[in-house]
C-alpha angles and dihedrals in degrees: 000000000000090000090052091052090049090052094050090050094049090050092049093049091050091049090052094047091046093048091048093050092050093049091045091049090050091046091050096049108137113261110240121212130189125214112195119197127221119248111137111237091002087070088075083080087073088070091059090051092052090050094058093043089058092045089055092045093242107157118216112217100174132020129191125178147172129219109320086005088057092051092049090042096045094050091048089048090052090065106274120137124227090254091053092046088052094050092048099045095048090050097052116099094227095183088059096039092053092043107090097199113113113236107267093236087063098049120104107254096253089053089054089054090051093047088056096050107028137057097255095190088064113059119149129193123232116214132164086259090056139257117357123203123211113257091237142004093248132029095209092238099153094037092054093049090051090051090047092051095045093047094043093110089065098034089118094053108101101169108064089209087070094058115111084261116025107247145191133191123199124216135165128244104232093207097052105020089230124139115254119206112212111207103155143023128064108345095215090054092051093051091048092050091049088056100044096125107201116257090003099064126027114250120258119242107219130163093340095312133103109227133201136173114320094220087083092067111015115007100173106025102207091149091052093053090047091053088053088068102269115154092190122034120195112196121203110206115201096145116127118253125233110284117242094193122107108277109218109150136063089241090054090048092053091045093051091046091054090049091051093052093049098043092049091059095039099058100069090042093052091048089055095053123102090222132008120205116199113184105225115247095003090122090070090068121087125236093254098035094117091145086076093054095124093052091045090052091052090056089058090053091047090048093051093046090056089060095041092117092057094041093054090069091072098046123118131202119288090248094053093045090051091052088050093053093043088055089053097049118100126212118241113269110262117243110275135199120219110237096177143004119217131186124208137182100029116127103149101035116071110242090229090064093051092046090055087059092054117087097180110094134191107274093036122118112253107266116182093193089055088046091055092051091050092050091050090053092050092045089047090065083081097225099102135077090203139001120197140150142229131196113229138182122219105185106302095343123098116210143181116225121198111210114201120188110198122224105265088211094056166114092054117053144186123210134181137212133191132188127179118178133175137161089211086241102092099287110115128170124184123183129176122195127204116187132188117189122185110196137187092028090157137006092273089058104253117185136198112208120185124182124194112195118194128184136050086340115046133187152127127219130178125190131185110207115197122181115212098210138024092257089064093230105123120040145156122224122190114186141178122210142180124183142171124196142158117248121197119202119211131196120187088355090300125115109244104164145008124210135191110225123196121185131193115189143173122186142164122204134196111205149173125214120215096218107271095330104077149302145245123220136185118185149158116247124196131173149094134276120203114201119193126184110235105176137350130020137257118263120249120330095335108146112246118242090211117129138042119315127192116229123214120153146140108237126198121188130182126182130177114183120180097151118135093219134026098225110015106028118189097182139017140039143262134207126187126179130179132185121186113188107186112190136172088227088063092050100268127141095210126048117212142125117229121192124189138167143161133186135185140183130199128194130180133196129186088013093268106061122073133183123197135189127183139178129199129182145160140180142166109230113211097349146062121251116235112247093252091060103041119137110261128194132179132090135085099314097037119043094337098206092069135068119258113287089357089137114056132180151140088253133032144168134181128183124192133192119181149157134208134177125214108241111191122334102312105007129101136186124190147097148213146225121231135194121189149113142183124240136197098217138024091244092058092057103114132155089214086065096063123135115220125211138176126205132189121189145177111211132190125194104218137171088258094051134268123339119204132186108184145157124206129190132188132204088240089067095256116136138171140187115217136200117180128175123185132341133251103165 
């Protein structure tokens, strides 16, 4: 009996010791940290590495990342699994996310007009101190909203040590060049700051510092992860090596310089890591080559598999790894009701204007999709460098706060436009447009827009646009204009005379804006037109338009613009209508009524193929148009086989049916058929008298506007080649 008791005691002691040793061993498991390098699209390989680590049951206790490494690491640290990360990253339209331009359908109508006429990629500020350049080509608006949405479950976590996996992001102080380790604050802001590539994205102002991409100072933060408490640091290197090819262009010099800066700070960090994973072949992919994300992810899997034997020394049991992953997982956010909506950061834009763009209302359930639409509309006003949101609690109330960061180079802007046109047969037209726009002149959002046009056509027009309410619906718009242009007169398709026409006009319009889709105006126009014969003579007894003419007319304009692109629309429709009622009682020398309209519809399928249909027409009810205001058709966009205004008449109509296919990212190939004519009297209008033309074109969407190379041929034998660059009208 005593022997049995001794045996039981020995077994109990052994179990206690064994249990304590196992617990101690578990407690003393080496802490594994992950340092993820920046590299743009190449950073998608990090997800492949994470997949293998999870398959091997290697728990990650700490994560540090730079640039794209910070985004992948931050999202994983927020509680996502590798599988969830893969699903999210492969579904993102990266081309759209990294493109700052607001979708055209979300732009305020006046900003749509500017997008069509000006080089929107080049907007300069005008200050008392001189011209101010933006701090980057893109503000990262869409990228930041995406990061906010993906990190929403941890939006209330201020200390990054309290995330499901402790995390650090690395950025660079642009004033000192020193690395800045971000360990607290808003996670989405930290990720955006870490990826603020100089000259591409605007820097991020944070805690009194101006931060740019962390790759300049510490592209693979092994030391940062070590300082967090990691015993083992696994580094993933996706940085591009130095190029050994011949460097011949400015862009290649810039790219090589950036590689040199990042490789120089990476080498000592990689040497300090316990293991370096280099995805094979990842260097062949470009920084923005997100279309190859699936292939890039696969390189991460292959790179981690190559190191599987080493990685297995840090694996844990399936049960322990499951507990580790469960501890990281976050519960879905519970449904929330908005009690209040706040607006922060706006100084120049009246809060009432912003609130009229926000559809969410107190008492509504929180809807992130609706918040995104509201933010797009606020950003579409054109006043803000970035618009974001936060969710805040005020006592028992839960609120949505819109944070609007105004453009530091605003509110007065300079824009440019350029147009070059030739028919490759001797005719050449060059125009340069300089615009100055002064915005937010008062609380209702008044603007002064002045355009100076130089070239074959010359002119200056200045309009003061004054909204009458904070919704921006009703407005008045007085304007002054001077213009000089050549005017060629054709008879029987032959050029018979050329005039110089100089106009001086003043006008005031009352208008109504249809939200962001269009506007209607009615206004009184007064002025003078000076017509001088330059060459040629008028046929027969045609009255000469030479001399000075008084202008007095009531003009009505309507435009509805729901196109998704100003030059190469894929979807949407447009309608424009113009009525000019010239009357002696309004001060005019000539009495007539001129009506003109055009409409078009674009429809796309399979993302690449687009069909278009347009219709143009004009007539003069009850009166004859003076020779200087006849309808003219001909040119690239109107019976393309003819010269501009080669066919003149009191009535006209043109229909067009066409197709084009997107070829590459910004190239288009297609053509259209047209039928139309112009007639002198209503009795002459006859569908049997139509002229038919066909046009083929190659178009490119560039930073300076559209580029067209085209050929048009008419059934009359007339034909033209065209080359167009840019738009100013």
